[in-house]
PDB file of C-alpha atoms in Angstrom:
ATOM      1  CA  MET C1292     -17.531 -13.648  47.784  1.00 64.00           C
ATOM      2  CA  SER C1293     -14.229 -13.086  46.001  1.00 81.00           C
ATOM      3  CA  LEU C1294     -11.703 -15.830  45.274  1.00 86.00           C
ATOM      4  CA  GLY C1295      -8.970 -13.628  46.905  1.00 90.00           C
ATOM      5  CA  CYS C1296     -11.006 -13.155  50.259  1.00 91.00           C
ATOM      6  CA  ALA C1297     -11.727 -16.835  50.237  1.00 92.00           C
ATOM      7  CA  GLU C1298      -8.036 -17.676  49.571  1.00 93.00           C
ATOM      8  CA  THR C1299      -6.959 -15.285  52.408  1.00 94.00           C
ATOM      9  CA  ALA C1300      -9.484 -16.735  55.088  1.00 95.00           C
ATOM     10  CA  ALA C1301      -8.341 -20.324  54.045  1.00 95.00           C
ATOM     11  CA  VAL C1302      -4.724 -19.250  54.618  1.00 95.00           C
ATOM     12  CA  PHE C1303      -5.321 -17.722  57.787  1.00 95.00           C
ATOM     13  CA  SER C1304      -7.443 -20.711  58.915  1.00 96.00           C
ATOM     14  CA  VAL C1305      -4.378 -23.139  58.035  1.00 95.00           C
ATOM     15  CA  ILE C1306      -2.028 -20.825  59.966  1.00 94.00           C
ATOM     16  CA  TYR C1307      -4.574 -20.474  63.003  1.00 92.00           C
ATOM     17  CA  ALA C1308      -4.957 -24.302  63.119  1.00 94.00           C
ATOM     18  CA  GLY C1309      -1.289 -24.866  62.975  1.00 92.00           C
ATOM     19  CA  ALA C1310      -0.533 -22.685  65.867  1.00 89.00           C
ATOM     20  CA  ASN C1311      -3.466 -24.291  67.942  1.00 92.00           C
ATOM     21  CA  ALA C1312      -2.226 -27.894  66.894  1.00 93.00           C
ATOM     22  CA  TYR C1313       0.910 -27.191  68.656  1.00 88.00           C
ATOM     23  CA  GLN C1314      -0.754 -25.776  71.792  1.00 87.00           C
ATOM     24  CA  LEU C1315      -3.035 -28.728  72.053  1.00 89.00           C
ATOM     25  CA  LEU C1316      -0.020 -31.157  71.778  1.00 91.00           C
ATOM     26  CA  VAL C1317       2.440 -29.463  73.944  1.00 93.00           C
ATOM     27  CA  ARG C1318       3.007 -31.147  77.197  1.00 95.00           C
ATOM     28  CA  TYR C1319       2.379 -29.318  80.469  1.00 95.00           C
ATOM     29  CA  GLU C1320       6.007 -29.765  81.620  1.00 96.00           C
ATOM     30  CA  SER C1321       7.292 -27.895  78.294  1.00 95.00           C
ATOM     31  CA  ALA C1322       4.392 -25.202  78.706  1.00 94.00           C
ATOM     32  CA  HIS C1323       5.282 -24.684  82.319  1.00 94.00           C
ATOM     33  CA  GLU C1324       9.043 -24.142  81.535  1.00 95.00           C
ATOM     34  CA  LYS C1325       8.045 -21.626  78.861  1.00 92.00           C
ATOM     35  CA  ALA C1326       5.859 -19.877  81.141  1.00 92.00           C
ATOM     36  CA  ARG C1327       8.623 -19.654  83.806  1.00 90.00           C
ATOM     37  CA  LEU C1328      10.955 -18.249  81.257  1.00 89.00           C
ATOM     38  CA  PHE C1329       8.266 -15.635  79.973  1.00 86.00           C
ATOM     39  CA  SER C1330       7.854 -14.741  83.559  1.00 84.00           C
ATOM     40  CA  GLU C1331      11.482 -14.395  84.235  1.00 82.00           C
ATOM     41  CA  ILE C1332      12.392 -12.432  80.905  1.00 82.00           C
ATOM     42  CA  ALA C1333       9.269 -10.099  80.881  1.00 79.00           C
ATOM     43  CA  GLY C1334       8.234  -9.997  84.268  1.00 66.00           C
ATOM     44  CA  GLY C1335      10.635  -8.088  86.296  1.00 61.00           C
ATOM     45  CA  GLY C1336       8.426  -4.866  86.745  1.00 56.00           C
ATOM     46  CA  LYS C1337       6.818  -2.783  84.110  1.00 60.00           C
ATOM     47  CA  THR C1338       5.602  -4.212  80.898  1.00 62.00           C
ATOM     48  CA  SER C1339       7.947  -2.862  78.196  1.00 74.00           C
ATOM     49  CA  PHE C1340       6.772  -1.210  75.082  1.00 76.00           C
ATOM     50  CA  THR C1341       7.760  -4.148  72.761  1.00 79.00           C
ATOM     51  CA  LEU C1342       5.613  -6.741  75.007  1.00 78.00           C
ATOM     52  CA  ARG C1343       2.663  -4.310  74.771  1.00 77.00           C
ATOM     53  CA  ILE C1344       3.001  -4.247  71.007  1.00 85.00           C
ATOM     54  CA  ALA C1345       3.553  -8.189  70.717  1.00 82.00           C
ATOM     55  CA  ARG C1346       0.246  -8.475  73.117  1.00 83.00           C
ATOM     56  CA  ALA C1347      -1.652  -6.082  70.976  1.00 83.00           C
ATOM     57  CA  VAL C1348      -0.789  -7.858  67.712  1.00 88.00           C
ATOM     58  CA  PHE C1349      -1.483 -11.369  69.338  1.00 87.00           C
ATOM     59  CA  TYR C1350      -4.841 -10.661  71.091  1.00 90.00           C
ATOM     60  CA  LEU C1351      -6.320  -7.974  69.001  1.00 91.00           C
ATOM     61  CA  ALA C1352      -4.770  -7.406  65.334  1.00 92.00           C
ATOM     62  CA  ALA C1353      -4.407 -10.986  64.375  1.00 92.00           C
ATOM     63  CA  PRO C1354      -8.055 -12.075  65.471  1.00 94.00           C
ATOM     64  CA  LEU C1355      -9.376  -8.931  63.930  1.00 95.00           C
ATOM     65  CA  ALA C1356      -7.497  -9.767  60.783  1.00 95.00           C
ATOM     66  CA  TYR C1357      -8.715 -13.198  60.520  1.00 96.00           C
ATOM     67  CA  LEU C1358     -12.300 -12.287  61.531  1.00 96.00           C
ATOM     68  CA  TRP C1359     -11.958  -9.442  58.642  1.00 96.00           C
ATOM     69  CA  ALA C1360     -11.046 -12.160  56.101  1.00 95.00           C
ATOM     70  CA  MET C1361     -13.834 -14.474  57.066  1.00 96.00           C
ATOM     71  CA  ILE C1362     -16.192 -11.383  56.677  1.00 96.00           C
ATOM     72  CA  CYS C1363     -14.619 -10.626  53.354  1.00 95.00           C
ATOM     73  CA  ALA C1364     -15.101 -14.012  52.198  1.00 94.00           C
ATOM     74  CA  ASP C1365     -18.711 -13.698  53.154  1.00 94.00           C
ATOM     75  CA  LEU C1366     -19.108 -16.534  55.584  1.00 96.00           C
ATOM     76  CA  PRO C1367     -22.545 -16.679  57.413  1.00 96.00           C
ATOM     77  CA  GLY C1368     -23.237 -14.256  60.101  1.00 96.00           C
ATOM     78  CA  THR C1369     -24.066 -16.734  62.837  1.00 97.00           C
ATOM     79  CA  PHE C1370     -20.523 -18.255  62.351  1.00 97.00           C
ATOM     80  CA  LEU C1371     -18.943 -14.800  62.396  1.00 97.00           C
ATOM     81  CA  ILE C1372     -20.488 -13.853  65.573  1.00 97.00           C
ATOM     82  CA  ALA C1373     -19.471 -17.366  67.244  1.00 97.00           C
ATOM     83  CA  ALA C1374     -15.944 -16.968  65.831  1.00 97.00           C
ATOM     84  CA  GLY C1375     -15.929 -13.480  67.291  1.00 96.00           C
ATOM     85  CA  ALA C1376     -17.017 -14.401  70.663  1.00 97.00           C
ATOM     86  CA  LYS C1377     -14.510 -17.255  70.573  1.00 96.00           C
ATOM     87  CA  PHE C1378     -11.488 -14.869  69.609  1.00 96.00           C
ATOM     88  CA  TRP C1379     -12.722 -12.600  72.371  1.00 95.00           C
ATOM     89  CA  VAL C1380     -12.647 -15.684  74.877  1.00 94.00           C
ATOM     90  CA  SER C1381      -9.047 -16.706  73.698  1.00 93.00           C
ATOM     91  CA  SER C1382      -7.785 -13.201  74.144  1.00 93.00           C
ATOM     92  CA  PHE C1383      -9.376 -12.908  77.785  1.00 92.00           C
ATOM     93  CA  LEU C1384      -8.073 -16.190  78.709  1.00 92.00           C
ATOM     94  CA  GLY C1385      -4.538 -15.473  77.393  1.00 91.00           C
ATOM     95  CA  MET C1386      -4.454 -12.099  78.699  1.00 90.00           C
ATOM     96  CA  ARG C1387      -5.705 -13.235  82.188  1.00 92.00           C
ATOM     97  CA  THR C1388      -2.888 -16.140  82.311  1.00 92.00           C
ATOM     98  CA  GLU C1389      -0.263 -13.788  80.952  1.00 89.00           C
ATOM     99  CA  GLY C1390      -0.923 -10.997  83.480  1.00 87.00           C
ATOM    100  CA  ARG C1391      -0.786 -13.628  86.287  1.00 90.00           C
ATOM    101  CA  LEU C1392       2.562 -14.810  85.115  1.00 89.00           C
ATOM    102  CA  LEU C1393       3.936 -11.222  84.827  1.00 86.00           C
ATOM    103  CA  ARG C1394       3.000 -10.877  88.362  1.00 86.00           C
ATOM    104  CA  GLY C1395       5.080 -13.792  89.065  1.00 86.00           C
ATOM    105  CA  ALA C1396       2.483 -16.372  89.647  1.00 90.00           C
ATOM    106  CA  GLU C1397       3.127 -20.026  88.299  1.00 92.00           C
ATOM    107  CA  TYR C1398       1.624 -21.667  85.224  1.00 95.00           C
ATOM    108  CA  LEU C1399      -0.845 -24.104  86.739  1.00 95.00           C
ATOM    109  CA  PRO C1400      -2.233 -27.493  85.462  1.00 95.00           C
ATOM    110  CA  ARG C1401      -5.553 -25.665  85.387  1.00 96.00           C
ATOM    111  CA  ASP C1402      -4.097 -22.985  82.687  1.00 95.00           C
ATOM    112  CA  HIS C1403      -2.919 -25.945  80.585  1.00 96.00           C
ATOM    113  CA  VAL C1404      -6.294 -27.566  80.770  1.00 95.00           C
ATOM    114  CA  LEU C1405      -7.901 -24.268  79.799  1.00 94.00           C
ATOM    115  CA  SER C1406      -5.291 -23.706  76.957  1.00 94.00           C
ATOM    116  CA  ARG C1407      -6.300 -27.161  75.453  1.00 94.00           C
ATOM    117  CA  ILE C1408      -9.798 -26.661  75.497  1.00 95.00           C
ATOM    118  CA  ASP C1409      -9.320 -23.342  73.891  1.00 95.00           C
ATOM    119  CA  ALA C1410      -7.074 -24.987  71.366  1.00 95.00           C
ATOM    120  CA  ILE C1411      -9.684 -27.457  70.450  1.00 96.00           C
ATOM    121  CA  ALA C1412     -12.345 -24.564  69.918  1.00 96.00           C
ATOM    122  CA  ASN C1413      -9.950 -22.786  67.780  1.00 95.00           C
ATOM    123  CA  LEU C1414      -9.128 -25.692  65.663  1.00 96.00           C
ATOM    124  CA  ALA C1415     -12.858 -26.241  65.366  1.00 97.00           C
ATOM    125  CA  VAL C1416     -13.205 -22.533  64.090  1.00 97.00           C
ATOM    126  CA  ALA C1417     -10.599 -22.949  61.603  1.00 96.00           C
ATOM    127  CA  ALA C1418     -11.900 -26.214  60.342  1.00 97.00           C
ATOM    128  CA  ILE C1419     -15.487 -24.851  60.093  1.00 97.00           C
ATOM    129  CA  ALA C1420     -14.150 -21.847  58.169  1.00 97.00           C
ATOM    130  CA  VAL C1421     -12.311 -23.935  55.491  1.00 96.00           C
ATOM    131  CA  TRP C1422     -15.267 -26.070  55.246  1.00 96.00           C
ATOM    132  CA  LEU C1423     -17.948 -23.148  54.749  1.00 96.00           C
ATOM    133  CA  ILE C1424     -15.109 -21.565  52.291  1.00 95.00           C
ATOM    134  CA  LEU C1425     -15.090 -24.953  50.100  1.00 94.00           C
ATOM    135  CA  ARG C1426     -18.805 -25.607  50.277  1.00 92.00           C
ATOM    136  CA  GLN C1427     -19.318 -21.900  48.724  1.00 88.00           C
ATOM    137  CA  TRP C1428     -16.853 -22.638  45.963  1.00 79.00           C
ATOM    138  CA  MET C1429     -17.529 -26.106  45.119  1.00 75.00           C
TER     139      MET C1429
END
């Protein structure tokens, strides 16, 4: 494992954890209002090119870049498989909820609970990645 790869994976982990800590702490009312605004702005018809690019980055490119950084950091294969599966589940849940919102559906309490469970799992992935990196370098 190169130090550069370990540092990159650690930085991705901190950013990933920060984004998920916010998601874990946000109140339902706030998330519901943001979902309503998203539906209002992005929903009215066909999905725009900009939204498609943003979705591709958020649901595909960013998780793949993070997974690549963890592979480059030479983290254990079983962890990489679990992390990859977790990223897939996160993307699936996010795209499913987003698709419903774009069709005019409401953000439900069930969506919020799933979002929080997903955020906890994502925080665990980030924490384990940092722990594995530190264990290899100390």
